Short mmCIF file of C-alpha atoms in Angstrom, two decimals:
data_model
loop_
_atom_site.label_atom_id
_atom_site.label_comp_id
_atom_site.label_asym_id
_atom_site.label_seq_id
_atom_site.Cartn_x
_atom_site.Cartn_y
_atom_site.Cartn_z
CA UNK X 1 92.40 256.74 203.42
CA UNK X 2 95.52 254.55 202.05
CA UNK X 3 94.52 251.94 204.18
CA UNK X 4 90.83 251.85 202.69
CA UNK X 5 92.52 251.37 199.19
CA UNK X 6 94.82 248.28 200.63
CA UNK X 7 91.99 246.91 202.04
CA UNK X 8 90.52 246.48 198.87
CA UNK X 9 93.47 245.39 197.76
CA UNK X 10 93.44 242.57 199.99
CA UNK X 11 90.09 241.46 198.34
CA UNK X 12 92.05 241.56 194.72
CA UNK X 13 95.03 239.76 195.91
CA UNK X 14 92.67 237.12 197.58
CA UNK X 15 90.97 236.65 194.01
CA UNK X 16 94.31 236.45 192.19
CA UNK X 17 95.34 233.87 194.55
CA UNK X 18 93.15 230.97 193.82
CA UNK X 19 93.38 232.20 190.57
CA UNK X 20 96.83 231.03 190.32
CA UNK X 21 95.99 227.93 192.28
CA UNK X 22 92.74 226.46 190.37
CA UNK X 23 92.68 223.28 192.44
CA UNK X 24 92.32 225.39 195.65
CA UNK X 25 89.61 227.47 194.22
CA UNK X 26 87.38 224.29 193.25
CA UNK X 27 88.28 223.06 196.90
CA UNK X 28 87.23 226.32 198.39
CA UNK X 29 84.10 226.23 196.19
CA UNK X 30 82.85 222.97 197.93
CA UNK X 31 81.54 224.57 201.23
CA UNK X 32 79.86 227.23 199.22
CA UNK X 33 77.63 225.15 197.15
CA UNK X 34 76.34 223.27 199.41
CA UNK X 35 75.17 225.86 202.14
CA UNK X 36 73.62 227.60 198.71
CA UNK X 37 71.55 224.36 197.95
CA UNK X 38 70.91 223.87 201.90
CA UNK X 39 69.40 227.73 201.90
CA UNK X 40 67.76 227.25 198.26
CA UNK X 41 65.57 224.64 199.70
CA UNK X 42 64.77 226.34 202.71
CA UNK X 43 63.78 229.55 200.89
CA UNK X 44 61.60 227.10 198.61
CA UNK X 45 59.79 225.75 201.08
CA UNK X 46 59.00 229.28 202.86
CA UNK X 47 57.95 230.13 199.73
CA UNK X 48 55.15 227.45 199.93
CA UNK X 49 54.98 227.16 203.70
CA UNK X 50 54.46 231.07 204.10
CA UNK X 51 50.97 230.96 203.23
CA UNK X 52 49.77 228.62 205.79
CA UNK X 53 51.96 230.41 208.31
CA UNK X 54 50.24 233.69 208.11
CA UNK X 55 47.00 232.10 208.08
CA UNK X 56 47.77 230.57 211.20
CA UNK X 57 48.95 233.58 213.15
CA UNK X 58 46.17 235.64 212.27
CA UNK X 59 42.76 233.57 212.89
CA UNK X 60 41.27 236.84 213.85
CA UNK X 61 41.20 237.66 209.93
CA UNK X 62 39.14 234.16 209.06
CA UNK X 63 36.06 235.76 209.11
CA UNK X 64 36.93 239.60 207.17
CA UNK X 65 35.89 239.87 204.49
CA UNK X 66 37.52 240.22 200.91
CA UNK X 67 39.85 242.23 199.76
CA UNK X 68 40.72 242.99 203.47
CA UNK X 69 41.96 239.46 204.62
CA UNK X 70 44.12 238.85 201.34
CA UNK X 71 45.91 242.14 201.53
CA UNK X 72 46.68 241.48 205.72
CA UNK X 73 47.84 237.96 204.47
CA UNK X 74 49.43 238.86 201.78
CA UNK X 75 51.42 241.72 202.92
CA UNK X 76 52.31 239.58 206.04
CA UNK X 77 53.49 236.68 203.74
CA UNK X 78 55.55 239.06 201.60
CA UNK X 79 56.98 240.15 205.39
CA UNK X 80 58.00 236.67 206.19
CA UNK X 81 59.88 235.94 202.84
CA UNK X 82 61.84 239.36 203.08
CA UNK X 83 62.59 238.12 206.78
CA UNK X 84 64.02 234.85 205.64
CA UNK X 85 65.65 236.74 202.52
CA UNK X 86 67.36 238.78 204.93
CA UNK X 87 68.38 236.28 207.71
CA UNK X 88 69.33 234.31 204.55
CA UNK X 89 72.09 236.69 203.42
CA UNK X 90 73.26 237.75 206.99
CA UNK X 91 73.96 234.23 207.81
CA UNK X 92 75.32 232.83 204.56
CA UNK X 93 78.75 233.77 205.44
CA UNK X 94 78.59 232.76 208.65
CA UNK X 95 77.58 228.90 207.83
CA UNK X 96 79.45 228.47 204.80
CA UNK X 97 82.40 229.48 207.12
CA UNK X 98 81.23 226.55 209.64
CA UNK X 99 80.52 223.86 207.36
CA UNK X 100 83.57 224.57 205.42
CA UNK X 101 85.47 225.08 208.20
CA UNK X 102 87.90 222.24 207.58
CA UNK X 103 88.70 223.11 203.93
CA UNK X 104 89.13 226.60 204.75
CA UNK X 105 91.75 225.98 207.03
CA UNK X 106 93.39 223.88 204.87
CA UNK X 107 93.05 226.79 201.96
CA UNK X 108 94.06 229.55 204.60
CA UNK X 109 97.28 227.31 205.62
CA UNK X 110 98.22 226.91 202.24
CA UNK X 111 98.58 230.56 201.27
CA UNK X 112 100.55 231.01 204.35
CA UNK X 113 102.97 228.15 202.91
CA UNK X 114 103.04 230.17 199.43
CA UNK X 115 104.06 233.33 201.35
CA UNK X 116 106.68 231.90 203.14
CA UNK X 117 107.83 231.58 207.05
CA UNK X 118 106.08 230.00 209.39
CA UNK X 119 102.46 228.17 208.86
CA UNK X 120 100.37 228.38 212.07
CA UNK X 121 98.21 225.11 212.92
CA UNK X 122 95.60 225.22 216.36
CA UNK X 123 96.61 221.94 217.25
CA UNK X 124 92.80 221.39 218.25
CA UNK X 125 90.54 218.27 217.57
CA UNK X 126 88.36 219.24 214.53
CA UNK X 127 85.37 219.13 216.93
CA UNK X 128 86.57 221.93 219.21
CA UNK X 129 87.19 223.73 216.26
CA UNK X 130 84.21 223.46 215.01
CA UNK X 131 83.17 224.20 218.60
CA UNK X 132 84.49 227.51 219.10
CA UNK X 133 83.94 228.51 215.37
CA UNK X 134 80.01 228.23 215.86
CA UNK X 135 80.22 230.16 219.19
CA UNK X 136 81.93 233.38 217.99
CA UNK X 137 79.71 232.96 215.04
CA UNK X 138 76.81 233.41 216.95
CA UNK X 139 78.41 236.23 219.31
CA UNK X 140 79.16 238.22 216.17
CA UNK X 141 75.66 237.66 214.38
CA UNK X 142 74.22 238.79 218.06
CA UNK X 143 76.41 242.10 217.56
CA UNK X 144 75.15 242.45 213.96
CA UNK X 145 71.80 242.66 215.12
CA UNK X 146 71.87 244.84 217.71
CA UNK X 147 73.28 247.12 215.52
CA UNK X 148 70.53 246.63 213.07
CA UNK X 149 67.67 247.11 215.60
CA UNK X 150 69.72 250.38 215.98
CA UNK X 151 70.14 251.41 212.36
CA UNK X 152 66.46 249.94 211.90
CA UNK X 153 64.76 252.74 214.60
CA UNK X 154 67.22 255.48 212.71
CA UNK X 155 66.05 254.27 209.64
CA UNK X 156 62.98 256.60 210.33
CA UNK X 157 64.84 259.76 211.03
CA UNK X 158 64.39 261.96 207.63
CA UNK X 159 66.92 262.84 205.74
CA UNK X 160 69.41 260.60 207.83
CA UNK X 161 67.62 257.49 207.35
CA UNK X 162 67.52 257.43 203.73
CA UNK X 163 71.27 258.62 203.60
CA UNK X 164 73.46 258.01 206.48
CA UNK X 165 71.86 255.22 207.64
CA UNK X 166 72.48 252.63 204.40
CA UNK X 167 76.05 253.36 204.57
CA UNK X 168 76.86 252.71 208.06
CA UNK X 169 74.70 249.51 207.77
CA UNK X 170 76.73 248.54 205.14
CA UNK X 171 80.11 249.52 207.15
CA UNK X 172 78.28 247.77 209.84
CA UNK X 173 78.61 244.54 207.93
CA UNK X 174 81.55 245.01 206.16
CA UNK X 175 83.34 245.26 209.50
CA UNK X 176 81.92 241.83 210.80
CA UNK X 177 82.28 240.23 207.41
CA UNK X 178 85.59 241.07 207.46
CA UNK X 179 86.01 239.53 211.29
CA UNK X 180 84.35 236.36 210.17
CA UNK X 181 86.45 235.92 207.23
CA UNK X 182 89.70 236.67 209.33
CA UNK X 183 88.61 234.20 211.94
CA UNK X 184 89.82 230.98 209.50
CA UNK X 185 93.60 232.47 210.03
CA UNK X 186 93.13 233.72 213.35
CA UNK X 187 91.67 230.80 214.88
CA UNK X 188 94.82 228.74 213.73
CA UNK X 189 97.34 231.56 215.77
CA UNK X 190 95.46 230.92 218.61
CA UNK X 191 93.26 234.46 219.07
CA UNK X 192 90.60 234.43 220.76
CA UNK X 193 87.51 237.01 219.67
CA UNK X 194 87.81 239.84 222.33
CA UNK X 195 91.43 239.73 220.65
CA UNK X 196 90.20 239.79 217.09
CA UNK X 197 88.18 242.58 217.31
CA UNK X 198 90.97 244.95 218.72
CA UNK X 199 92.94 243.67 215.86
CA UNK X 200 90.43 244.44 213.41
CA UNK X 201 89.32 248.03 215.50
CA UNK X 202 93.67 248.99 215.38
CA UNK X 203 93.48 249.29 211.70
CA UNK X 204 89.57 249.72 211.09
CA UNK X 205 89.84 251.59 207.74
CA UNK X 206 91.78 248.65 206.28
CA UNK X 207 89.19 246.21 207.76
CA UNK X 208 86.20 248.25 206.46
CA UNK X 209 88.12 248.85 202.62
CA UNK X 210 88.41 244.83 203.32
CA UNK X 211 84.90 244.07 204.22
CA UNK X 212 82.89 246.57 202.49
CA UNK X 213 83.03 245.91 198.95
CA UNK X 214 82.47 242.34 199.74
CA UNK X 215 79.55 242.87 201.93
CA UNK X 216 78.26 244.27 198.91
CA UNK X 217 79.22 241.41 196.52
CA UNK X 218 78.06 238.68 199.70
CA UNK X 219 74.32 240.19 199.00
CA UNK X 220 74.19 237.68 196.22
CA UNK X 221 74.48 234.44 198.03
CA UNK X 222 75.57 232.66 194.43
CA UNK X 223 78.18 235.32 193.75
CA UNK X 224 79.24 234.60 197.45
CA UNK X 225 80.17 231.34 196.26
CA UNK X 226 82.81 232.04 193.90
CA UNK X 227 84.05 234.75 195.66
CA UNK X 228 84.54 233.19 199.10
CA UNK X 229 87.78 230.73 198.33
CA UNK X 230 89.36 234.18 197.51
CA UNK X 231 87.93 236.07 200.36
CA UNK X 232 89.43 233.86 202.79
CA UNK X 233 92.70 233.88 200.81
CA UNK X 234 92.55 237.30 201.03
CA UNK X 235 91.78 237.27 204.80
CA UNK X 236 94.78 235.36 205.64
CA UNK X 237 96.86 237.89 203.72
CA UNK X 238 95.40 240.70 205.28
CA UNK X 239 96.14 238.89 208.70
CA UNK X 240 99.83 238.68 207.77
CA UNK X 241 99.79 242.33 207.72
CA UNK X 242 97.79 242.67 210.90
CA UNK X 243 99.97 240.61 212.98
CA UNK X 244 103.46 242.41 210.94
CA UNK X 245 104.14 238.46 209.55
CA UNK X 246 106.42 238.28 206.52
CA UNK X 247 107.98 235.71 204.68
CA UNK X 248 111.48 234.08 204.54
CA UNK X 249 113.11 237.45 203.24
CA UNK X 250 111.27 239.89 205.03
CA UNK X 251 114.11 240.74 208.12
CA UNK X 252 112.62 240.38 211.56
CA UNK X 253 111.71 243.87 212.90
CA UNK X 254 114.73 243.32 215.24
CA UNK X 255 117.22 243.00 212.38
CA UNK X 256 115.99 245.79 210.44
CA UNK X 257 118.94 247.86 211.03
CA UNK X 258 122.02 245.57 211.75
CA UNK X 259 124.19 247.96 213.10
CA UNK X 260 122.04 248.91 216.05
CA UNK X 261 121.52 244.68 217.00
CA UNK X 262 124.66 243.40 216.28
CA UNK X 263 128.17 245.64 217.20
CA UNK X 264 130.50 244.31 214.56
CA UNK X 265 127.62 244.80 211.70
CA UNK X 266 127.61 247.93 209.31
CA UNK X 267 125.07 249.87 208.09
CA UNK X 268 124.71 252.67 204.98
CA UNK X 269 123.92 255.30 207.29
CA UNK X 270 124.95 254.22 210.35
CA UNK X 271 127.60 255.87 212.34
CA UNK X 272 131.04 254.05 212.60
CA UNK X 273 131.37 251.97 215.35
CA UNK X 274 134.96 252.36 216.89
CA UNK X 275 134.77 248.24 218.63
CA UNK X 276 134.12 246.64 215.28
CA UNK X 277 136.83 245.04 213.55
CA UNK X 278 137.71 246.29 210.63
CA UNK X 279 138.87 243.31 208.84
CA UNK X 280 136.62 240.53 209.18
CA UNK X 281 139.04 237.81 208.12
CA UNK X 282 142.01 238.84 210.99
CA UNK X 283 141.35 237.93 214.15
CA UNK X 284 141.38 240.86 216.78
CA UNK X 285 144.22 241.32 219.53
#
């Protein structure tokens, strides 16, 4: 349960982050904006298209008569908007992510600079990039909804489907939220997706206390704005963890304990070791 509560933690320490750095949370916003006015005038013209659809998937109704053909049309265009209101949301994070793919890396490799130690770069045209970006995009929304043709047919069970159900969808999408958002860092060391995911599955409670409560934010595309400079800060801090990367002070794992890599080195509570000179300054023999 600890690592639920430093997921979430994660999501904080993203937020404080470009808090602390306004000119990368304006940069970050960029992306964000306009994939929200690129969906806003899709959803607008669904909203006026819808009508016309329906009619012209169901001739068969041209000749009912009233109130029957409005309510088959009118539930169906209700249908269609809640469809695109859906695939709206599920994909916002994913396309932001794409188009902003280049100032995302940038934001991602400039909180690795401000936590010190080394700052990973994929060496890859932008093109690739954007390449291999779109492609795991699309694997992962392909996983998302198999899942949700899963949790759709439970969603019908009593009991369970009004309870259970909800909350593993929303697990469901934390977890792949939180893979998408730790794909900007990722990408840049060089892992590939099957690799990512056993990342993400080795510590899945931190992932889900990660990718949860933003899941849950991310259902308001417009909050999703704001929030995703920080979320990928965030990412690329929980990624550090992942991958056990520290900065400039933190001791490599293999230093830890000096007396047990180097001979002549001491340690509080290590045992005295009778080959180690005892005066550093005089010269042995």
């Amino acid at each position: 349960m600890r690592d639920l509560g430093a997921g979430f933690g994660y999501v904080m320490k993203g937020q404080r982050w470009v808090g602390r750095h306004g000119r990368w949370f304006g940069f970050g916003l960029l992306p964000g904006l306009v994939t929200l006015v690129l969906y806003a005038g899709a959803l607008i013209g669904l909203v006026y298209g819808a009508d016309d659809l329906t009619a012209w998937v169901t001739p068969f109704a041209d000749d009912w008569s009233s109130p029957w053909q409005g309510l088959l049309r009118g539930f169906l265009t209700a249908l269609v908007f809640t469809f695109g209101l859906f695939l709206a949301v599920i994909t916002f994070t994913a396309v932001t992510l794409l188009v902003g793919q280049p100032f995302y890396e940038s934001l991602s490799e400039q909180v690795d600079r401000s936590e010190g130690g080394d700052v990973p770069e994929s060496g890859l045209p932008l093109g690739r990039e954007l390449w291999i970006s779109a492609r795991d995009s699309l694997r992962i929304l392909v996983r998302v909804a198999l899942y949700g043709i899963v949790l759709f047919a439970l969603g019908f069970v009593p009991v369970i489907g009004q309870t259970v159900v909800p909350v593993l969808g929303f697990c469901v999408s934390g977890y792949f939220l939180a893979e998408e958002l730790t794909a900007v860092a990722l990408q840049r060391r060089g892992v590939e997706l099957k690799e990512r995911l056993a990342l993400l599955r080795g510590r899945r409670m931190l992932t889900l206390g990660f990718g949860v409560p933003l899941a849950l934010a991310f259902l308001v595309p417009f909050v999703a704005v704001f929030l995703m400079p920080g979320a990928v800060a965030g990412a690329t801090l929980m990624v550090r963890d992942l991958r056990g990367e520290g900065g400039p002070d933190q001791a490599h794992p293999d230093q830890a304990y000096p007396s047990q890599a180097h001979p002549d080195a001491t340690h509080p509570y290590a045992a005295p070791n009778p080959n180690a000179n005892p005066n550093p300054y005089l010269r042995k023999g």
